[in-house]
Coordinates of C-alpha atoms in Angstrom, one line a residue:
M1308 CA 107.5 102.2 143.8
T1309 CA 108.6 102.7 140.7
E1310 CA 110.2 99.5 138.6
S1311 CA 112.9 100.4 135.9
V1312 CA 112.9 98.2 133.2
E1313 CA 114.7 99.1 129.5
V1314 CA 112.5 99.3 126.9
L1315 CA 107.8 99.9 127.8
V1316 CA 105.3 99.9 125.0
L1317 CA 102.0 100.4 125.4
G1318 CA 99.4 98.5 123.4
A1319 CA 99.8 95.1 121.8
G1320 CA 98.6 95.6 118.4
Q1321 CA 99.8 94.5 115.2
G1322 CA 103.3 97.0 115.9
G1323 CA 103.8 97.3 119.7
A1324 CA 103.7 92.8 120.2
P1325 CA 106.4 91.9 117.7
L1326 CA 108.9 95.6 118.6
A1327 CA 108.4 94.0 122.6
A1328 CA 109.3 90.3 121.4
D1329 CA 112.2 91.4 119.2
F1330 CA 113.5 93.9 122.0
A1331 CA 112.8 90.8 124.9
R1332 CA 114.6 88.3 122.7
A1333 CA 117.8 90.8 122.0
G1334 CA 118.2 90.3 125.9
R1335 CA 116.2 94.0 126.7
R1336 CA 114.0 93.9 130.6
T1337 CA 110.7 95.1 128.0
V1338 CA 107.2 95.2 129.9
L1339 CA 104.2 95.6 127.3
V1340 CA 101.1 96.6 128.6
E1341 CA 97.9 96.4 127.0
Q1342 CA 94.6 97.6 128.4
A1343 CA 92.1 95.1 127.2
H1344 CA 93.6 91.3 125.1
P1345 CA 97.1 91.2 123.1
G1346 CA 96.8 90.9 118.9
G1347 CA 95.3 94.7 119.3
T1348 CA 92.5 96.0 116.8
C1349 CA 93.2 94.1 114.0
V1350 CA 93.4 90.8 116.1
N1351 CA 90.1 91.6 118.3
V1352 CA 87.5 93.9 116.7
G1353 CA 88.8 95.0 113.6
C1354 CA 90.1 92.8 110.6
T1355 CA 90.5 89.6 111.6
P1356 CA 86.8 89.6 112.6
T1357 CA 85.8 91.7 110.0
K1358 CA 87.1 89.6 107.2
T1359 CA 85.3 86.0 108.6
L1360 CA 82.0 88.1 108.4
V1361 CA 82.6 89.0 105.2
A1362 CA 84.0 85.3 104.7
G1363 CA 81.2 84.0 105.8
A1364 CA 79.0 85.9 104.0
R1365 CA 80.4 85.6 100.6
V1366 CA 79.7 82.2 100.8
A1367 CA 76.0 82.9 101.2
W1368 CA 76.2 84.2 98.4
L1369 CA 77.5 81.9 96.2
A1370 CA 75.2 79.3 97.7
G1371 CA 72.1 81.8 96.7
R1372 CA 73.9 81.8 93.5
A1373 CA 74.1 77.9 93.0
G1374 CA 71.8 78.5 89.8
V1375 CA 73.7 79.9 88.0
Y1376 CA 76.7 77.8 88.1
G1377 CA 74.3 75.1 87.3
L1378 CA 73.4 73.2 90.9
D1379 CA 70.7 73.7 93.1
A1380 CA 72.0 73.9 96.3
G1381 CA 68.4 74.5 98.3
P1382 CA 67.7 77.4 100.3
V1383 CA 69.7 79.5 102.2
R1384 CA 69.0 80.0 106.1
V1385 CA 71.6 82.3 108.2
D1386 CA 72.3 81.2 111.8
P1387 CA 74.0 84.3 113.7
V1388 CA 74.5 83.1 116.7
A1389 CA 76.7 80.2 114.5
V1390 CA 77.3 82.5 112.6
R1391 CA 79.1 84.6 115.7
A1392 CA 80.2 82.2 116.8
R1393 CA 82.8 81.4 114.7
T1394 CA 83.9 84.5 114.6
R1395 CA 84.4 84.6 118.2
A1396 CA 87.2 81.3 117.9
I1397 CA 88.8 82.4 115.2
V1398 CA 89.3 85.7 117.1
T1399 CA 89.9 84.2 119.9
S1400 CA 92.3 81.9 118.5
F1401 CA 94.3 84.5 116.6
R1402 CA 94.6 86.7 120.1
A1403 CA 95.6 83.1 121.8
G1404 CA 98.4 82.8 119.8
S1405 CA 99.6 86.4 120.0
A1406 CA 100.0 86.2 123.8
R1407 CA 101.9 82.8 123.4
A1408 CA 104.3 84.8 121.2
L1409 CA 105.0 87.4 123.7
A1410 CA 105.4 85.0 126.1
R1411 CA 108.3 82.3 124.7
A1412 CA 109.9 85.9 123.5
G1413 CA 110.2 86.4 127.2
V1414 CA 108.2 90.1 127.0
E1415 CA 106.1 90.7 130.5
L1416 CA 102.3 91.4 129.6
V1417 CA 100.8 93.5 131.7
T1418 CA 96.5 93.6 131.4
G1419 CA 95.7 97.8 132.5
H1420 CA 95.3 101.5 131.1
G1421 CA 98.6 102.6 130.5
H1422 CA 99.4 106.5 131.0
F1423 CA 102.2 108.7 131.2
V1424 CA 102.7 110.9 135.2
A1425 CA 106.6 112.0 133.9
P1426 CA 109.2 111.5 131.1
R1427 CA 108.8 108.0 130.4
T1428 CA 107.7 107.2 133.6
V1429 CA 103.7 105.6 133.3
A1430 CA 101.7 104.2 135.9
V1431 CA 99.1 101.3 135.3
T1432 CA 95.6 101.2 136.7
S1433 CA 93.4 98.4 136.6
A1434 CA 89.5 98.6 135.4
D1435 CA 88.4 100.6 138.9
G1436 CA 91.2 102.9 138.2
A1437 CA 93.3 102.1 141.1
V1438 CA 97.2 102.2 140.0
V1439 CA 98.9 98.7 139.3
R1440 CA 102.2 99.8 138.8
T1441 CA 104.5 102.7 138.1
L1442 CA 107.6 101.8 135.4
A1443 CA 110.0 104.1 134.3
A1444 CA 111.8 102.9 131.3
E1445 CA 115.1 104.4 129.0
L1446 CA 112.6 103.3 125.7
V1447 CA 109.3 103.9 125.0
V1448 CA 107.0 103.1 122.4
V1449 CA 102.8 104.3 122.5
S1450 CA 100.9 101.9 120.0
T1451 CA 97.3 103.1 121.4
G1452 CA 95.5 102.8 118.7
L1453 CA 92.5 104.8 117.4
R1454 CA 88.9 104.5 118.7
P1455 CA 85.6 103.9 116.2
A1456 CA 84.4 107.9 116.6
R1457 CA 80.7 108.9 117.8
P1458 CA 79.2 112.2 116.0
P1459 CA 77.8 114.8 118.0
I1460 CA 74.7 114.0 116.0
E1461 CA 70.9 115.3 118.0
G1462 CA 69.4 111.5 119.5
L1463 CA 72.3 109.6 119.1
D1464 CA 72.6 108.8 122.9
D1465 CA 68.6 107.8 122.9
V1466 CA 69.4 105.0 120.6
P1467 CA 71.1 101.4 120.9
A1468 CA 73.3 102.8 117.9
L1469 CA 76.6 100.3 117.5
D1470 CA 80.0 100.8 116.5
S1471 CA 82.1 98.4 114.4
S1472 CA 83.0 96.7 117.5
G1473 CA 79.0 96.1 118.4
M1474 CA 78.4 95.2 115.4
L1475 CA 80.1 91.9 116.6
E1476 CA 78.4 90.5 119.3
L1477 CA 74.6 90.8 117.2
D1478 CA 73.3 87.6 117.6
V1479 CA 70.5 88.5 115.2
V1480 CA 70.8 89.1 112.0
P1481 CA 69.0 93.2 111.7
E1482 CA 65.7 93.4 109.6
H1483 CA 66.6 96.8 108.0
L1484 CA 70.7 97.9 108.7
V1485 CA 71.1 102.0 108.5
V1486 CA 74.5 102.9 108.8
L1487 CA 76.5 106.0 108.7
G1488 CA 79.2 106.6 106.8
A1489 CA 80.3 104.9 103.8
G1490 CA 84.3 104.6 104.8
Y1491 CA 85.5 100.9 104.8
V1492 CA 84.1 100.0 107.3
G1493 CA 80.9 100.8 107.0
L1494 CA 81.2 99.3 103.6
E1495 CA 82.2 96.6 104.9
F1496 CA 79.4 96.3 107.1
A1497 CA 77.0 96.9 104.9
Q1498 CA 77.6 94.0 102.0
L1499 CA 78.3 91.7 103.9
F1500 CA 75.0 92.4 106.2
R1501 CA 73.2 92.4 102.9
R1502 CA 73.8 89.3 102.0
L1503 CA 72.9 88.1 105.3
G1504 CA 69.5 89.0 104.3
S1505 CA 69.3 92.8 105.6
A1506 CA 67.6 94.8 104.1
V1507 CA 70.6 98.3 104.4
T1508 CA 70.9 102.0 103.6
V1509 CA 74.3 102.9 104.1
V1510 CA 74.1 107.8 104.9
D1511 CA 77.4 109.9 103.8
P1512 CA 77.2 113.6 103.1
G1513 CA 79.3 112.9 100.0
E1514 CA 78.0 113.2 97.1
R1515 CA 79.9 109.7 95.8
L1516 CA 82.2 106.8 97.1
A1517 CA 86.1 106.4 97.5
P1518 CA 86.4 110.0 96.5
R1519 CA 90.0 109.4 96.8
E1520 CA 89.3 107.3 93.9
D1521 CA 89.2 108.7 90.3
A1522 CA 85.3 109.5 89.5
D1523 CA 84.9 106.0 86.9
V1524 CA 86.4 103.7 90.4
A1525 CA 84.3 105.0 93.1
A1526 CA 81.6 104.4 89.9
C1527 CA 81.6 101.3 89.4
L1528 CA 82.1 100.5 93.3
A1529 CA 78.7 102.0 93.8
E1530 CA 77.4 100.1 90.9
L1531 CA 77.8 96.4 92.2
L1532 CA 76.8 97.7 95.5
R1533 CA 73.0 98.8 93.9
E1534 CA 73.8 95.3 92.9
D1535 CA 73.8 93.5 96.2
G1536 CA 70.7 95.6 96.9
V1537 CA 72.4 98.2 98.8
A1538 CA 70.6 101.4 98.9
L1539 CA 73.6 104.8 99.0
C1540 CA 72.1 108.0 100.2
L1541 CA 74.6 110.0 98.6
G1542 CA 74.8 113.5 99.8
R1543 CA 72.5 113.4 103.7
E1544 CA 73.6 115.1 106.6
V1545 CA 71.8 113.5 109.7
R1546 CA 70.6 116.1 111.3
R1547 CA 68.5 113.5 114.1
V1548 CA 68.0 110.6 115.3
M1549 CA 65.2 109.2 117.5
P1550 CA 63.6 106.6 118.6
S1551 CA 60.8 105.3 116.4
A1552 CA 56.9 104.3 117.6
P1553 CA 57.3 100.4 118.3
G1554 CA 56.0 98.5 115.3
P1555 CA 57.9 95.7 113.4
G1556 CA 61.3 95.9 112.2
V1557 CA 61.5 99.8 113.1
A1558 CA 63.3 100.8 115.9
L1559 CA 64.9 104.4 115.1
E1560 CA 64.6 107.3 112.8
L1561 CA 67.2 109.7 111.1
H1562 CA 66.4 112.9 110.0
V1563 CA 68.4 113.5 106.6
R1564 CA 69.4 117.2 105.2
A1565 CA 69.3 116.6 101.3
T1566 CA 69.9 118.6 98.5
G1567 CA 66.0 119.1 97.7
G1568 CA 64.9 119.6 101.7
A1569 CA 64.8 117.0 104.6
E1570 CA 64.0 113.8 105.0
H1571 CA 63.0 110.6 107.1
L1572 CA 64.9 107.4 107.0
A1573 CA 63.9 104.6 109.6
G1574 CA 65.4 101.5 110.4
S1575 CA 66.0 98.7 112.7
H1576 CA 69.4 98.6 113.9
L1577 CA 71.9 101.8 113.3
L1578 CA 76.1 101.6 112.5
V1579 CA 77.6 104.3 113.6
A1580 CA 80.6 104.8 111.0
V1581 CA 82.1 107.7 110.7
G1582 CA 85.5 107.4 111.0
R1583 CA 88.4 106.8 114.4
R1584 CA 89.7 108.4 117.1
P1585 CA 93.5 108.4 118.1
N1586 CA 93.8 106.6 121.2
A1587 CA 96.6 110.0 122.6
D1588 CA 94.2 111.8 124.8
H1589 CA 93.6 109.8 127.7
I1590 CA 97.8 108.9 128.1
G1591 CA 98.9 111.3 129.6
A1592 CA 100.6 112.8 126.3
E1593 CA 101.7 116.6 128.1
A1594 CA 103.2 114.7 131.6
A1595 CA 105.8 113.3 129.4
G1596 CA 106.6 116.1 126.8
I1597 CA 105.3 114.3 123.7
A1598 CA 103.2 116.9 121.4
R1599 CA 100.1 116.0 119.6
D1600 CA 99.0 117.3 116.3
A1601 CA 95.7 119.7 115.8
R1602 CA 93.8 116.2 114.8
G1603 CA 95.0 115.0 118.5
F1604 CA 97.0 112.1 116.7
V1605 CA 101.3 112.1 118.6
A1606 CA 103.1 114.1 116.5
V1607 CA 105.8 111.4 115.2
D1608 CA 109.6 112.5 112.6
E1609 CA 110.5 110.4 109.4
R1610 CA 112.1 107.4 112.0
L1611 CA 108.8 108.1 114.0
A1612 CA 110.5 109.8 117.7
T1613 CA 107.8 112.5 119.3
S1614 CA 108.9 115.3 120.3
A1615 CA 110.5 113.6 124.4
P1616 CA 113.2 111.7 123.6
G1617 CA 113.3 108.0 123.9
V1618 CA 109.9 107.9 123.2
Y1619 CA 108.9 107.1 119.7
A1620 CA 105.6 105.7 118.2
I1621 CA 103.7 103.9 115.5
G1622 CA 101.0 102.7 114.0
D1623 CA 97.5 104.5 114.0
V1624 CA 98.3 106.5 116.5
T1625 CA 100.6 108.5 114.6
G1626 CA 98.0 109.8 112.1
G1627 CA 99.0 108.2 109.7
P1628 CA 97.1 105.5 107.0
A1629 CA 95.1 103.9 109.6
F1630 CA 96.2 99.7 108.3
T1631 CA 97.8 97.3 110.4
H1632 CA 100.7 96.8 107.9
V1633 CA 101.0 100.2 107.9
A1634 CA 102.0 99.5 111.3
Y1635 CA 103.6 96.1 111.2
D1636 CA 105.8 98.5 108.8
D1637 CA 106.4 101.0 111.3
Y1638 CA 108.1 98.4 113.8
R1639 CA 110.3 97.0 111.4
V1640 CA 111.3 101.0 111.1
L1641 CA 112.0 100.8 114.7
R1642 CA 113.4 97.3 114.7
D1643 CA 116.0 97.9 112.1
N1644 CA 117.2 101.6 114.1
L1645 CA 116.8 100.5 117.4
L1646 CA 118.4 97.1 117.0
R1647 CA 120.0 97.1 114.6
G1648 CA 121.7 100.5 113.4
G1649 CA 120.0 101.2 110.9
A1650 CA 118.6 104.4 109.3
R1651 CA 115.0 103.6 107.7
T1652 CA 112.3 106.3 107.6
T1653 CA 109.2 106.4 106.8
R1654 CA 109.9 108.6 104.3
G1655 CA 109.0 107.9 100.1
R1656 CA 106.6 104.5 101.4
L1657 CA 104.2 102.9 98.8
V1658 CA 101.4 102.0 100.8
P1659 CA 99.1 100.0 99.4
Y1660 CA 95.2 99.6 100.5
T1661 CA 92.9 97.5 100.1
L1662 CA 88.4 98.0 100.5
F1663 CA 87.4 94.1 101.1
T1664 CA 83.9 94.3 99.3
D1665 CA 83.3 91.3 97.4
P1666 CA 84.5 92.2 94.8
P1667 CA 87.5 94.1 96.9
L1668 CA 88.7 97.9 95.9
C1669 CA 92.6 96.9 96.3
R1670 CA 94.8 100.6 95.6
V1671 CA 98.3 101.6 95.2
G1672 CA 100.8 104.5 93.4
P1673 CA 98.4 108.2 92.4
T1674 CA 95.5 107.7 91.0
E1675 CA 95.2 109.7 87.1
A1676 CA 93.3 112.6 88.7
Q1677 CA 96.3 112.8 91.6
A1678 CA 99.6 112.2 89.7
R1679 CA 97.9 115.1 86.7
A1680 CA 97.8 117.2 89.5
E1681 CA 100.8 116.9 90.2
G1682 CA 101.4 118.0 86.9
R1683 CA 102.6 114.1 85.3
A1684 CA 101.8 113.2 81.7
V1685 CA 100.5 110.0 82.4
R1686 CA 98.5 107.8 79.9
V1687 CA 95.9 105.3 81.7
A1688 CA 94.4 102.0 80.7
T1689 CA 91.8 100.0 81.9
M1690 CA 89.5 97.2 81.3
P1691 CA 86.3 95.5 82.7
M1692 CA 86.8 93.1 84.4
R1693 CA 84.1 90.8 82.2
H1694 CA 86.8 90.8 80.0
V1695 CA 89.5 89.1 82.2
A1696 CA 88.5 85.3 81.5
R1697 CA 89.4 84.1 84.9
A1698 CA 86.0 86.3 86.1
L1699 CA 84.1 84.7 83.7
E1700 CA 85.1 81.7 84.8
M1701 CA 83.7 81.9 88.0
D1702 CA 80.8 83.8 86.7
E1703 CA 82.2 86.9 89.0
P1704 CA 82.6 89.8 85.8
R1705 CA 82.0 92.7 87.7
G1706 CA 84.5 94.8 88.3
M1707 CA 87.6 97.5 86.4
L1708 CA 90.8 97.4 86.4
K1709 CA 92.7 100.7 85.6
V1710 CA 97.4 101.4 85.7
V1711 CA 98.3 105.4 85.8
V1712 CA 101.7 105.0 84.1
D1713 CA 104.5 107.8 83.5
A1714 CA 104.2 109.0 79.5
A1715 CA 107.4 110.0 79.0
S1716 CA 109.4 106.9 81.0
E1717 CA 106.5 104.4 80.3
R1718 CA 107.0 103.2 83.8
V1719 CA 103.7 101.9 85.9
L1720 CA 102.9 104.3 88.5
G1721 CA 99.5 103.5 90.5
A1722 CA 96.6 101.3 90.0
A1723 CA 92.8 100.0 90.9
A1724 CA 92.2 96.7 90.9
L1725 CA 87.9 96.3 91.6
G1726 CA 87.2 92.9 90.6
V1727 CA 87.6 89.2 91.5
E1728 CA 91.3 88.0 92.9
G1729 CA 92.5 91.8 93.0
G1730 CA 93.9 91.7 95.8
E1731 CA 96.7 90.3 93.8
L1732 CA 95.9 92.1 90.9
A1733 CA 97.2 95.0 92.8
G1734 CA 100.6 92.7 94.1
V1735 CA 101.4 91.9 90.8
L1736 CA 101.8 95.5 90.0
Q1737 CA 102.5 97.1 93.7
M1738 CA 105.3 95.3 92.6
A1739 CA 106.4 96.9 89.1
I1740 CA 106.3 100.4 90.6
H1741 CA 108.8 99.5 93.1
A1742 CA 111.0 97.8 90.4
G1743 CA 110.6 100.5 88.0
T1744 CA 108.4 98.4 85.6
S1745 CA 107.9 99.4 82.0
W1746 CA 104.4 98.8 81.0
R1747 CA 105.7 96.7 77.7
E1748 CA 107.2 94.9 80.5
L1749 CA 103.7 93.9 82.1
R1750 CA 102.5 93.2 79.3
D1751 CA 105.1 91.0 77.2
M1752 CA 105.3 89.1 80.9
I1753 CA 104.3 85.3 80.5
F1754 CA 101.7 84.8 83.3
P1755 CA 99.6 81.2 84.3
H1756 CA 97.0 80.8 82.8
P1757 CA 94.4 80.9 83.6
S1758 CA 95.0 82.9 86.2
A1759 CA 93.5 87.3 87.1
A1760 CA 97.5 88.5 86.1
E1761 CA 97.0 87.0 83.0
C1762 CA 95.3 90.1 81.5
L1763 CA 97.7 92.3 81.9
N1764 CA 99.0 91.5 78.6
N1765 CA 96.0 92.6 77.0
L1766 CA 94.9 95.4 79.9
F1767 CA 97.7 98.3 77.8
A1768 CA 96.8 96.9 74.5
P1769 CA 94.9 100.8 74.0
L1770 CA 98.9 102.4 74.9
E1771 CA 99.9 101.0 71.9

């Protein structure tokens, strides 16, 4: 039998869950369908566990550098089982908190895979494929996210290749981790496992890291990763993967095509981090009349409406920037428009991002290259982090700060902060961009001493 509800949300991630809760609190009968656990990718296999691991790896790195601060911490010993247990405990805590919040709001949480069988009608199946519920709703929101992509590399199915989720379940420190892909996931895992004691090699077909960043920022990022001992094999395309002959520390071999000819790499573990694909190919989009774009993402307009009446989509599945904070802002757009009579859109959003290497790389607004490509007349201010007093006091002087300003109005347009406390610096600059602040105003502001933001008093000196 088909049950009628008012609101149906597919996916209990950082956009879907709060939206369902708001509808339920507004008195609408709301059902939230989640295939796995509340919290979505972020809480379960994304931000929460990976940043927990990054934090642990940072402690190991700091302990190894204790002598720099005049301290004797002794040799660092990593217990990978304990590291994994700490990560699992934090994930479990966050997941339980999400479930409690949904229950308090009055959301009915249904576990299973939801797929459309008709317009605004969803069948929910259990793990064995049996239909457990069929739900028809006045309003449906798709928030099904992404999953790791698997490239068509010969032999990949014949070796124990791990994706980002599988890496979280390791109870050993790999002797030699080979990472396919130099994106967010690949670089974060590469650095953190290097700091935990693994030899690490990153392989990517791109000629440089962070291709969306300016070349000077990308070069600085590559330099600090190499300083940490991460081997970067850029401009290489993996053509074949195969098991290796038995031997200590080597379980697989990679045949790589490079500019100078073929190469061979070997390692004990393989992480495949070449991107993610939308969970929109198995939700019955055609049965619902939901159009998808050429890449398979759910197509939405600036109000997040799909081609199907009464159906909206939010978060990563729409093909926008795949960040938790974007999914959360999508939630706010729908909340304000559907519950508060607003008229918000996604047009012109200022979306920051952070690559959580250590130090992190934080970006907001256009790069210098992007601004010039748009025909803007710009001026640029840069500063190495070794000129920032706070960074020197912490003995973490690696990285750089780069700010792009409009030459005529002197307003701040964009910024990259690669350095200790870079996220906070980028946050200050994002506020400046949003407010239309000029570089002179930033230069003359009084910032707390000693803080990283205080460097803005000196950053713009070359623009005088």
